[in-house]
mmCIF file of C-alpha atoms and ligand atoms in Angstrom:
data_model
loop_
_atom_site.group_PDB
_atom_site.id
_atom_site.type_symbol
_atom_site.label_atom_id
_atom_site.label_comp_id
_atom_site.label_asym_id
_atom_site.label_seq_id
_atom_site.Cartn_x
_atom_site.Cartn_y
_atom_site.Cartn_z
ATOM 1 C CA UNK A 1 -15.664 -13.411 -31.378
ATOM 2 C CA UNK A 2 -14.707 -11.626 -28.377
ATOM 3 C CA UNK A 3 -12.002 -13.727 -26.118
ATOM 4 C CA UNK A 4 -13.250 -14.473 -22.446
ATOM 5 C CA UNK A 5 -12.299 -13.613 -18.808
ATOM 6 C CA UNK A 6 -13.102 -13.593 -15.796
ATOM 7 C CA UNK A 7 -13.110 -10.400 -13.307
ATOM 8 C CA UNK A 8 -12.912 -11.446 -9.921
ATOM 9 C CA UNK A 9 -13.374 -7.958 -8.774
ATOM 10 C CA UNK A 10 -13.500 -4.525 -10.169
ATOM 11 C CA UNK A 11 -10.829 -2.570 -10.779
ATOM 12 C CA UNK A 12 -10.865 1.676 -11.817
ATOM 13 C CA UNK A 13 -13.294 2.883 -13.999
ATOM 14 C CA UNK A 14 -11.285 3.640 -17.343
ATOM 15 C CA UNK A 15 -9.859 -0.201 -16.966
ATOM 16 C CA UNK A 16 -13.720 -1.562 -16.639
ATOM 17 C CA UNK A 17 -14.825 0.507 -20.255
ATOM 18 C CA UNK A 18 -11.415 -1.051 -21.968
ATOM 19 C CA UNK A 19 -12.029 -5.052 -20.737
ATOM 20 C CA UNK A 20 -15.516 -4.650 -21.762
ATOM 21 C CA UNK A 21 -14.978 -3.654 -24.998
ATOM 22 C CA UNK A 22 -12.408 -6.227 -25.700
ATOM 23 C CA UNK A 23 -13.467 -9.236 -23.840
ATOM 24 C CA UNK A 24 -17.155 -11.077 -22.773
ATOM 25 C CA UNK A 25 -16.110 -9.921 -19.462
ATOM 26 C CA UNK A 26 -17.649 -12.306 -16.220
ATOM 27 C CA UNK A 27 -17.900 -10.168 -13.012
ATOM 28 C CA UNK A 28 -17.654 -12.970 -10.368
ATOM 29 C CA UNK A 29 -17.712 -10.233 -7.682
ATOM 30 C CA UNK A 30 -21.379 -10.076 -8.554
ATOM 31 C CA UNK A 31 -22.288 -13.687 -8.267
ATOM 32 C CA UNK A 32 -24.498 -14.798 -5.305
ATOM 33 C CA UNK A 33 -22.341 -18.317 -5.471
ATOM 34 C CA UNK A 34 -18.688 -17.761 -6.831
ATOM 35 C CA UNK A 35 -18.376 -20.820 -6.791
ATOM 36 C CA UNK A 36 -21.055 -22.220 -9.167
ATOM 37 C CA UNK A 37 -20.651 -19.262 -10.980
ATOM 38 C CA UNK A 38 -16.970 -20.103 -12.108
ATOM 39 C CA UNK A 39 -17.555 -23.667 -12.932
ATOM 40 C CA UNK A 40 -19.914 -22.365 -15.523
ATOM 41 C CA UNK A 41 -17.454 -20.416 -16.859
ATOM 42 C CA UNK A 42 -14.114 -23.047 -16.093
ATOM 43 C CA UNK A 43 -13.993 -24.198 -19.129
ATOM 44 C CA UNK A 44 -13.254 -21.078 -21.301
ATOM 45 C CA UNK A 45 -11.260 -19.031 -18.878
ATOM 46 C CA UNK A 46 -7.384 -18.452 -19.529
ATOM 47 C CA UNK A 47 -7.415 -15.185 -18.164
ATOM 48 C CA UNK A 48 -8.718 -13.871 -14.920
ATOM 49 C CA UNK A 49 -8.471 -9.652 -13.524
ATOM 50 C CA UNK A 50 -8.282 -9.163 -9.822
ATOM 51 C CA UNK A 51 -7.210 -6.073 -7.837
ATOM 52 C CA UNK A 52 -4.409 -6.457 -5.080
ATOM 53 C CA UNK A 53 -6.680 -6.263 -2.280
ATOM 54 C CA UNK A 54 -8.789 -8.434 -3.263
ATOM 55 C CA UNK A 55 -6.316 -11.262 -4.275
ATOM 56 C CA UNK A 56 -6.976 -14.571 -5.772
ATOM 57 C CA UNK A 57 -7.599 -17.833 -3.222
ATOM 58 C CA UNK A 58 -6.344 -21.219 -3.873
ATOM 59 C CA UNK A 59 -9.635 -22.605 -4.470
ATOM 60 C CA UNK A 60 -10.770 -19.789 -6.942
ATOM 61 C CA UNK A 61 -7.449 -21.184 -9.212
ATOM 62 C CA UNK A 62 -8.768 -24.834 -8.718
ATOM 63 C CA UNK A 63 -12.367 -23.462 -9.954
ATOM 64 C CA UNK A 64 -10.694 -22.255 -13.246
ATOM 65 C CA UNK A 65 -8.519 -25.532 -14.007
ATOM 66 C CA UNK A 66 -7.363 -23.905 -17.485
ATOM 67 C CA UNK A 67 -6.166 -20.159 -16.033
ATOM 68 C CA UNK A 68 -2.996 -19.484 -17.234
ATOM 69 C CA UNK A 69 -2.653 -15.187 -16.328
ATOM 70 C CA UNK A 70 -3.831 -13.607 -13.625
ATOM 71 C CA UNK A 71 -3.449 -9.887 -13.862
ATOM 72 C CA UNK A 72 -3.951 -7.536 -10.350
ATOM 73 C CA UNK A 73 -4.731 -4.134 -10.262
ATOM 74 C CA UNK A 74 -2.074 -2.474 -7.816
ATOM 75 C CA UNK A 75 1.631 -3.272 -6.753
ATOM 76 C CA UNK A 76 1.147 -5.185 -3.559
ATOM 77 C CA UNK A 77 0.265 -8.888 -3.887
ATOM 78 C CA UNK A 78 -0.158 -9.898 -0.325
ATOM 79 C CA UNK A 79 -3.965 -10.926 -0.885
ATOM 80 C CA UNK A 80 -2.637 -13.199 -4.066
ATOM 81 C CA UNK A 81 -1.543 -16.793 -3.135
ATOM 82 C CA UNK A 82 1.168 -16.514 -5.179
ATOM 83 C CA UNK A 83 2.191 -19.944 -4.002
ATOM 84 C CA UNK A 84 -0.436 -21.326 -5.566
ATOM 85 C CA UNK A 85 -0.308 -19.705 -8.286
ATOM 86 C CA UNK A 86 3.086 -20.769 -9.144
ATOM 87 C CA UNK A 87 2.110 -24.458 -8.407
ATOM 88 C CA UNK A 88 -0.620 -24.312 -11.204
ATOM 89 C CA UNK A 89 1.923 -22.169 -13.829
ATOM 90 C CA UNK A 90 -0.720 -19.492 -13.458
ATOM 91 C CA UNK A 91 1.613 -16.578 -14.122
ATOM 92 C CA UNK A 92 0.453 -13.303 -12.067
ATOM 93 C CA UNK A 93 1.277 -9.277 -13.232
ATOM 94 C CA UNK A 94 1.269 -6.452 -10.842
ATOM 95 C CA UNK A 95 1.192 -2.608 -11.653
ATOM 96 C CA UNK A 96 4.699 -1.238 -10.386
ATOM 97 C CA UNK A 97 6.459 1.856 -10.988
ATOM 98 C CA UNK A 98 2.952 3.567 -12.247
ATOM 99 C CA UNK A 99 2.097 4.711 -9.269
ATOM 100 C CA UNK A 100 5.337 5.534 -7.453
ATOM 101 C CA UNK A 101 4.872 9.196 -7.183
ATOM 102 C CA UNK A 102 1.878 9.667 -5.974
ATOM 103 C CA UNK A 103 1.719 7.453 -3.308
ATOM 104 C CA UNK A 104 4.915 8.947 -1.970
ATOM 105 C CA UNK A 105 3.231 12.098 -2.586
ATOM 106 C CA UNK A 106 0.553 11.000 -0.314
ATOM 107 C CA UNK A 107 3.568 9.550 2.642
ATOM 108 C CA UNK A 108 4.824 13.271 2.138
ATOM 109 C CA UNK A 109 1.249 14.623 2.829
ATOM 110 C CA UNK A 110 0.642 12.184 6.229
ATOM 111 C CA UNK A 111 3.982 13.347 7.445
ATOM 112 C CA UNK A 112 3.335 16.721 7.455
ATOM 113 C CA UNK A 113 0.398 16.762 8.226
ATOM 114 C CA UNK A 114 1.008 14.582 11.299
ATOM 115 C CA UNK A 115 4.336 16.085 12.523
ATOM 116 C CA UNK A 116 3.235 19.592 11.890
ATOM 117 C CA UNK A 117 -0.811 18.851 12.824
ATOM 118 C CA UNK A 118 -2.725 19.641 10.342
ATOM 119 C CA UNK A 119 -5.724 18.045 10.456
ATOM 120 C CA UNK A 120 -5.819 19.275 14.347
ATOM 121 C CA UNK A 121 -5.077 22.334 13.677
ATOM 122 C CA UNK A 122 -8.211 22.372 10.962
ATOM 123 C CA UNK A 123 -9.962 21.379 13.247
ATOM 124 C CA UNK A 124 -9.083 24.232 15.667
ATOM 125 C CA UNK A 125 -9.911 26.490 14.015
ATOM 126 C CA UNK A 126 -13.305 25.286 12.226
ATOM 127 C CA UNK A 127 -14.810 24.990 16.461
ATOM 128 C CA UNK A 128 -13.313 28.746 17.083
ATOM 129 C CA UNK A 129 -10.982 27.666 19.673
ATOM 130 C CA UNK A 130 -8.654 29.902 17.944
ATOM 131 C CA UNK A 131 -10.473 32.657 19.292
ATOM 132 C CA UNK A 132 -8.994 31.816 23.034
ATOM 133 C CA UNK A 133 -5.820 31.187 22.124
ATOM 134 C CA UNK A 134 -2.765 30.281 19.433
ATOM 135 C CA UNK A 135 -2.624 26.676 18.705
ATOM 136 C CA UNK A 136 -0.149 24.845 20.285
ATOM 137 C CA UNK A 137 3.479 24.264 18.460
ATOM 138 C CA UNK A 138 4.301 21.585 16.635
ATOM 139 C CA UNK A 139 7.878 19.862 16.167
ATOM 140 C CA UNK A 140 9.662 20.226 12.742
ATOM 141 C CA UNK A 141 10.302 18.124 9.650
ATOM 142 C CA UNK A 142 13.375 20.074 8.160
ATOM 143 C CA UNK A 143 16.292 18.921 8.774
ATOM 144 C CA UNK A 144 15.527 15.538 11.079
ATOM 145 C CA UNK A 145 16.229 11.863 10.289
ATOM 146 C CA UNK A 146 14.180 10.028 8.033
ATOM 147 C CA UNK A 147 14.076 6.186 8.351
ATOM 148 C CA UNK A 148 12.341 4.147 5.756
ATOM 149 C CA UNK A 149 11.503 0.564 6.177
ATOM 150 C CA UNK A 150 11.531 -1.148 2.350
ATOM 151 C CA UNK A 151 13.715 1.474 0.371
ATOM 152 C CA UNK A 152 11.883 0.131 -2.626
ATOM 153 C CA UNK A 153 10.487 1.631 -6.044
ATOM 154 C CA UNK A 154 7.939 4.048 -3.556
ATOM 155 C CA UNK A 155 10.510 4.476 -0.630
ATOM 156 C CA UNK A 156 13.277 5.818 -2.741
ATOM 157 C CA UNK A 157 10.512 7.794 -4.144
ATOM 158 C CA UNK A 158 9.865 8.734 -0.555
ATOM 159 C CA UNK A 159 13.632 9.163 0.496
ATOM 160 C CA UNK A 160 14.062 11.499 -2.928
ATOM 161 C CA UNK A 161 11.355 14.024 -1.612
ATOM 162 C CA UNK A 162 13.072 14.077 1.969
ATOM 163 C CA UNK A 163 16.526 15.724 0.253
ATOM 164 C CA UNK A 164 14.349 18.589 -0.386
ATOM 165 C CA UNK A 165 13.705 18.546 3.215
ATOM 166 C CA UNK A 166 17.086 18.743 4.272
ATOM 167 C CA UNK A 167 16.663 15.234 5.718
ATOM 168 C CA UNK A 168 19.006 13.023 6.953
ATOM 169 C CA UNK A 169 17.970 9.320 5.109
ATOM 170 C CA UNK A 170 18.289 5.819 6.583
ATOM 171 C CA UNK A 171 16.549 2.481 5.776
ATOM 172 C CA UNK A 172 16.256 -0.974 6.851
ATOM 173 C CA UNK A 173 15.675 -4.022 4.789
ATOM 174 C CA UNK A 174 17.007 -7.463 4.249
ATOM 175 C CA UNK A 175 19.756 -6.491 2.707
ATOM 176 C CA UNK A 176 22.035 -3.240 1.938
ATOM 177 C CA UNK A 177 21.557 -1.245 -0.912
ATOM 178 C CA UNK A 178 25.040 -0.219 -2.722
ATOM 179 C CA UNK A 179 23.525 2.473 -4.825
ATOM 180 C CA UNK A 180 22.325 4.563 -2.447
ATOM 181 C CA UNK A 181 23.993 7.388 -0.079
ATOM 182 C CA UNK A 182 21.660 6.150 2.507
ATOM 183 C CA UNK A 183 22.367 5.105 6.103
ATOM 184 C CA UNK A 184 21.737 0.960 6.514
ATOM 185 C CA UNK A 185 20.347 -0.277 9.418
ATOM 186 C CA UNK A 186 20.157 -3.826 10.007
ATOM 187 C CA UNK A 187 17.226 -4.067 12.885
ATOM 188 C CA UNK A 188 14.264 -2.076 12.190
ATOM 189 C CA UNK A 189 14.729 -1.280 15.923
ATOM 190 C CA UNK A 190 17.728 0.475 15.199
ATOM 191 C CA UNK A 191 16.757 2.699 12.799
ATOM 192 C CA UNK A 192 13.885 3.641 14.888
ATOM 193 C CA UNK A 193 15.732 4.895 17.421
ATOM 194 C CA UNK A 194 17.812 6.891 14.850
ATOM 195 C CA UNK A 195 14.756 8.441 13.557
ATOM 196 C CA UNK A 196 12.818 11.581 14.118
ATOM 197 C CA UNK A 197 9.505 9.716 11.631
ATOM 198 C CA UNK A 198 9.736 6.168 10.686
ATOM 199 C CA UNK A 199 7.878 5.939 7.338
ATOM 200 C CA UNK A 200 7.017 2.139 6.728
ATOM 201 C CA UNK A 201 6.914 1.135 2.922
ATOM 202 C CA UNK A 202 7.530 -2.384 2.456
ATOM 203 C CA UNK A 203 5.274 -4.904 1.000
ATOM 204 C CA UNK A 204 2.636 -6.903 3.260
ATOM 205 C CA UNK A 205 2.412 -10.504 3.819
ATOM 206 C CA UNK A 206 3.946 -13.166 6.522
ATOM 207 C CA UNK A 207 7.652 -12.109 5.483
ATOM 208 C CA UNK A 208 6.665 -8.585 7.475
ATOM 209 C CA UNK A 209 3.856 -9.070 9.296
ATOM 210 C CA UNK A 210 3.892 -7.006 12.459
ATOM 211 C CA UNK A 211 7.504 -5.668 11.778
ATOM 212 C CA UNK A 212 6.723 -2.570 13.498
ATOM 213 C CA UNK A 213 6.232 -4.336 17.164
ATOM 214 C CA UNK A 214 6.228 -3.435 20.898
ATOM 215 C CA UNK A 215 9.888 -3.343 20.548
ATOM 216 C CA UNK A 216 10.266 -0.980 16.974
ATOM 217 C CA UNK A 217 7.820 1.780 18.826
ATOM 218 C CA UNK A 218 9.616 2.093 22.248
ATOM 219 C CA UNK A 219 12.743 2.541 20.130
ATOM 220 C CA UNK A 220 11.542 4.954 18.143
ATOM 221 C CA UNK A 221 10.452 6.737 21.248
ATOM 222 C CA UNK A 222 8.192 9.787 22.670
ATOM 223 C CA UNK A 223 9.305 12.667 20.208
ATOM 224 C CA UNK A 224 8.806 10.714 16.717
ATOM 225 C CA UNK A 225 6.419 9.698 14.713
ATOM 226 C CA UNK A 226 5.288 6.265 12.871
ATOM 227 C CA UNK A 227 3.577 6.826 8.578
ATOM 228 C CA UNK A 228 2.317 3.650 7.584
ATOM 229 C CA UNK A 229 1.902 3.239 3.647
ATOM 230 C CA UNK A 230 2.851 -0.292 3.116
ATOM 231 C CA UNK A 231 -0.044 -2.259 4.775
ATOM 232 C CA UNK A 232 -1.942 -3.039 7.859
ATOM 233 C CA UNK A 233 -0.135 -6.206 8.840
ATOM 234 C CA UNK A 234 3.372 -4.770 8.998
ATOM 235 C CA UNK A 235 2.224 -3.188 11.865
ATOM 236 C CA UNK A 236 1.088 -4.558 15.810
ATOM 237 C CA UNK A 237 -2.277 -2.268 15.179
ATOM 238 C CA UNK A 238 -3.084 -2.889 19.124
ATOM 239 C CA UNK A 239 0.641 -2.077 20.366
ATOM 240 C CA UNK A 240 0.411 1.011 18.465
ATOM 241 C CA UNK A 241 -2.546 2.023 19.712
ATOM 242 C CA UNK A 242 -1.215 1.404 23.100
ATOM 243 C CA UNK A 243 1.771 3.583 22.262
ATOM 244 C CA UNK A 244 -0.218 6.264 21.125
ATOM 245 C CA UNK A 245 -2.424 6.559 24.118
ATOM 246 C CA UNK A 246 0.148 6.355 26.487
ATOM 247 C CA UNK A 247 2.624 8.850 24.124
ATOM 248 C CA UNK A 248 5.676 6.050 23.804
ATOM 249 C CA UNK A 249 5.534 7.587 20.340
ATOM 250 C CA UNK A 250 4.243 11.180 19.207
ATOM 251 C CA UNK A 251 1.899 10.777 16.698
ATOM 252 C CA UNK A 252 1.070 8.214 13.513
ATOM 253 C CA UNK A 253 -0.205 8.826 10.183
ATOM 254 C CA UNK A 254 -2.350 5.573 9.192
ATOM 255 C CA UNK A 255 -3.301 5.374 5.175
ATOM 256 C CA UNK A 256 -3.580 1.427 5.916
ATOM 257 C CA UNK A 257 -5.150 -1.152 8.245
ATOM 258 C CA UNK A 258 -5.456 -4.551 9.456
ATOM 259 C CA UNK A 259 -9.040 -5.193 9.099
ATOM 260 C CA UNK A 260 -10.285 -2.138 6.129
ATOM 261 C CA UNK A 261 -12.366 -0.454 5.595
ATOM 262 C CA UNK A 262 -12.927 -1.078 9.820
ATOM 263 C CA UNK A 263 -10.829 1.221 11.431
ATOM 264 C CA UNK A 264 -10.356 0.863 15.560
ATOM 265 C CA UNK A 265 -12.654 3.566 17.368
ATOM 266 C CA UNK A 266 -9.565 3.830 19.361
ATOM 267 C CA UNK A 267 -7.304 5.483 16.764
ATOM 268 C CA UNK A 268 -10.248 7.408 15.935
ATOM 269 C CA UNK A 269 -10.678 9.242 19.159
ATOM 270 C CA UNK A 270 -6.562 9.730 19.256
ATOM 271 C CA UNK A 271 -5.565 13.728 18.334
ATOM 272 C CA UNK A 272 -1.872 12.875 17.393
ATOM 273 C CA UNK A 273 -3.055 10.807 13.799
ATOM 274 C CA UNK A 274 -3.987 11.722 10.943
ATOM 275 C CA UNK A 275 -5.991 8.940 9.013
ATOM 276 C CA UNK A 276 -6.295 7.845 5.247
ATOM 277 C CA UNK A 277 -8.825 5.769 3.533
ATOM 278 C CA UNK A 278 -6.014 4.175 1.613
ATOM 279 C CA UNK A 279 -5.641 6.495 -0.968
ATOM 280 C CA UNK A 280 -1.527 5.958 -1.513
ATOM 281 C CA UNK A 281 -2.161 5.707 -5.337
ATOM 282 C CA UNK A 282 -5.486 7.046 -5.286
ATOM 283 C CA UNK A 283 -5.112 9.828 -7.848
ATOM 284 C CA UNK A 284 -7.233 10.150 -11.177
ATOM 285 C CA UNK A 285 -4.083 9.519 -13.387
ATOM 286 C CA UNK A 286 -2.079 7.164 -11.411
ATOM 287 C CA UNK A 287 -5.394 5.106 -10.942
ATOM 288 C CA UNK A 288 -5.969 5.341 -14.786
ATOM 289 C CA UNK A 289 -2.271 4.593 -15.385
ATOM 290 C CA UNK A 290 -2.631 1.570 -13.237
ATOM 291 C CA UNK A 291 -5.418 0.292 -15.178
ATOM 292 C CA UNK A 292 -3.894 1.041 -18.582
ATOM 293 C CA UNK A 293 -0.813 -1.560 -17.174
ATOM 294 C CA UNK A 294 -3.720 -4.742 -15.616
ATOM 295 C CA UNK A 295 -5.236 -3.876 -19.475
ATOM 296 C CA UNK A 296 -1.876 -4.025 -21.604
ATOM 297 C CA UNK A 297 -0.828 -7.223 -19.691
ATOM 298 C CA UNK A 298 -3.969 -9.342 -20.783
ATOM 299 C CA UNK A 299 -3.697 -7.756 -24.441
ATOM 300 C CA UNK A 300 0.044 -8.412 -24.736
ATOM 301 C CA UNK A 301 -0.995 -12.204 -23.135
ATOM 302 C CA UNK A 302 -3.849 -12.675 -25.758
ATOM 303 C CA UNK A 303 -1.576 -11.599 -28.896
ATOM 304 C CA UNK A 304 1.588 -14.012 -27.300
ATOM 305 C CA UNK A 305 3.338 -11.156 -26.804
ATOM 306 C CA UNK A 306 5.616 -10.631 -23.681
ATOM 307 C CA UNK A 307 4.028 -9.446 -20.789
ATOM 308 C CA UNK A 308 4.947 -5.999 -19.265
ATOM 309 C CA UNK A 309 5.080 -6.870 -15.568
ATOM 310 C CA UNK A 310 4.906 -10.350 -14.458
ATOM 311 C CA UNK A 311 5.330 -10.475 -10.617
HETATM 312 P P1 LIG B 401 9.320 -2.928 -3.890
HETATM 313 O O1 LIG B 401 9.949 -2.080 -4.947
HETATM 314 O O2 LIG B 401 9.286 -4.391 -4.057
HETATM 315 O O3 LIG B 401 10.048 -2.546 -2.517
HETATM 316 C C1 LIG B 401 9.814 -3.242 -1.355
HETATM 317 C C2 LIG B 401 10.962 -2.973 -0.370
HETATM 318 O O4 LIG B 401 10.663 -3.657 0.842
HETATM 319 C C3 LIG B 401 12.303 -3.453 -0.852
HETATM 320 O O5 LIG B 401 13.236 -2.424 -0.673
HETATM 321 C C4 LIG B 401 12.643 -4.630 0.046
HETATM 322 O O6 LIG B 401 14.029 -4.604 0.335
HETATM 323 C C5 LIG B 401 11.828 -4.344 1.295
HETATM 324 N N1 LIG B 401 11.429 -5.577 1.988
HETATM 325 C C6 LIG B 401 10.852 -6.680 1.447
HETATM 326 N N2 LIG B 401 10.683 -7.616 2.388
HETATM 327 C C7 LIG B 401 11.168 -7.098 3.541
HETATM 328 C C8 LIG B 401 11.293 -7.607 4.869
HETATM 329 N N3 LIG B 401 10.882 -8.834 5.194
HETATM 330 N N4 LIG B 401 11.834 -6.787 5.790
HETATM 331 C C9 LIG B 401 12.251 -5.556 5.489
HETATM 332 N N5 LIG B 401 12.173 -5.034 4.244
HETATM 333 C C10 LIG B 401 11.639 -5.797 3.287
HETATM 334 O O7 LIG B 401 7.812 -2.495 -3.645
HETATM 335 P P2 LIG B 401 7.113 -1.089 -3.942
HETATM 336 O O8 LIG B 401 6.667 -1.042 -5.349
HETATM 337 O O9 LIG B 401 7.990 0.008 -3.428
HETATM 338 O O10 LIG B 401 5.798 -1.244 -3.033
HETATM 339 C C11 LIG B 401 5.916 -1.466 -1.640
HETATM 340 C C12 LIG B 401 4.579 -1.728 -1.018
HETATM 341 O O11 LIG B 401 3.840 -0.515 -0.849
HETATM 342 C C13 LIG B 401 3.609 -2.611 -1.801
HETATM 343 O O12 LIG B 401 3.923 -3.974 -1.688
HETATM 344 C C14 LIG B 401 2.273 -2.264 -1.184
HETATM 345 O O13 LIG B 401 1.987 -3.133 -0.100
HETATM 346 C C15 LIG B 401 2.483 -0.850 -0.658
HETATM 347 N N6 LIG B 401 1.643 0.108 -1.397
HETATM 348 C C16 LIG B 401 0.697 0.818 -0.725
HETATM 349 C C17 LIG B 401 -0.084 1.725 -1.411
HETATM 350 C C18 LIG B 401 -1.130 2.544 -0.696
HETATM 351 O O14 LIG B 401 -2.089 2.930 -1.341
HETATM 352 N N7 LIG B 401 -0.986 2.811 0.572
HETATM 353 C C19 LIG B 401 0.076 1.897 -2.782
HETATM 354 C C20 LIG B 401 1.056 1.154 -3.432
HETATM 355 C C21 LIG B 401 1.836 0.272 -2.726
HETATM 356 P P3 LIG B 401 14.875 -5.963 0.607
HETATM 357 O O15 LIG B 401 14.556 -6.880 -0.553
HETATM 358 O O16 LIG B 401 16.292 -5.522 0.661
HETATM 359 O O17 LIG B 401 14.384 -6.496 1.915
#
């Protein structure tokens, strides 16, 4: 007899096939009342699957009194109430580390493609406006300061790619790292003002909500550039949009948003960003390597073996 859980929402393909061949697998995401749905199910579920996004409410925890792992598809937890979680001695797993690469890979991609002008430049030529004229020049990425706000597992992944670049690296978090040759900055503002592109790459949630503020953008001024990776909330979406429109900063590269998939008309019609369906991790293998992790936590949980990455 298969063992039981309950998927609160999907998660990538290769992780679907491997839960529903090992478990009776309950897609709650599919049920016209959640609610009702899981108190049908309460009684045998031990083990629910969400994805990061997505997250796990309070109430949804109270609906399955006897949940004991909930395992989420990506590294960010923001949309988990890990509070609550904790209360109940639900223990949660992330997927870090998996997916490093390739979502700095994809910061590396925005910042080029912003502070160089890529995408504009596609588009200049695809409407033949080559054909009056050169495009105009773009500033460099060789050689300038790099400031990263949450030197963490992706922004040391980040800060690694930037040697090649001949970059100059500084960060700001809570605290200083010893084990880097990076710059510290205390204030976010401050390491703004240092920096030629301000990549930001620290977790969501209240801790950093709106981080990057009115304040962080005038510092880091008209000739450099904001890359947002981490999540919508660290950033003041309407102050940046401000900033943007009135060129207090140069240009953005956006790969997250408050309110996604919406994304403001207003940064749409803007030619100095470059925008990303978030697609930081959203490669064939890292995906599938994700999964693999969300699918080896609730095996190693079912045969009481350790679990592989409990938040
Ligand atoms: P991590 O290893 O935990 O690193 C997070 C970093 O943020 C740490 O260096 C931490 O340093 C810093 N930080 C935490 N709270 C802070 C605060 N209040 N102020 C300033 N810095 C703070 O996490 P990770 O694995 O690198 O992932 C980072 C985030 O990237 C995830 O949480 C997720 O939101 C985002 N992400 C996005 C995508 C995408 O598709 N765009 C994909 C994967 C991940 P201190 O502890 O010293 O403050």
């Amino acid at each position: 007899m298969k063992p039981e859980i309950a998927l609160i929402s999907p998660i990538h393909a290769t992780g679907m096939v491997e839960l529903n061949e090992q478990y009776i697998v309950h897609r709650v995401w599919e049920a016209p009342d959640p609610k009702a749905f899981l108190a049908s199910i309460a009684d045998r579920i031990e083990v629910a699957v969400t994805s990061g996004l997505r997250g796990a409410k309070a109430w949804e925890m109270d609906a399955l009194p006897r949940l004991k792992l909930l395992a989420s598809f990506g590294v960010g937890y923001d949309g988990i109430d890990i509070a609550a979680a904790k209360q109940r001695g639900i223990i949660v797993t992330n997927t870090p580390d998996v997916l490093n690469e390739c979502v700095a890979d994809t910061t590396w991609t925005l910042i080029l493609s912003t502070v160089r002008r890529t995408v504009f430049n596609d588009r200049y030529v695809r409407a033949g406006r080559w054909l009056s004229g050169p495009a105009p020049l773009s500033d460099k990425v060789w050689g300038e300061n790099i400031g990263i706000v949450g030197l963490g597992r992706i922004g040391r992944a980040i800060a690694r790619r930037a040697t090649g670049f001949g970059m100059q690296i500084g960060y700001h978090g809570r605290s200083e790292q010893k084990d880097v040759p990076y710059r510290y900055f205390a204030d976010a503002a401050e390491l703004a003002r240092w920096a030629k592109i301000l990549v930001v790459a620290c977790p969501g949630g209240k801790g950093t909500e709106k981080i990057i503020d009115e304040r962080v953008l005038q510092a880091l001024g008209s000739d450099s550039y904001l890359i947002n990776i981490s999540r919508g909330s660290t950033i003041d979406e309407p102050a940046l949009i401000r900033a943007l429109q009135a060129g207090t900063i140069a240009g953005a590269g956006l790969d997250v948003f408050v309110d996604e998939p919406r994304v403001p008309e207003a940064l749409c019609q803007l030619d100095n960003v470059v925008l990303q369906p978030h697609v930081g991790s959203g490669t064939h293998a890292t995906r599938a390597a994700m999964a693999k992790l969300v699918t080896d936590n609730v095996a190693a949980w079912f045969a009481g073996r350790p679990l592989l990455s409990p938040v």
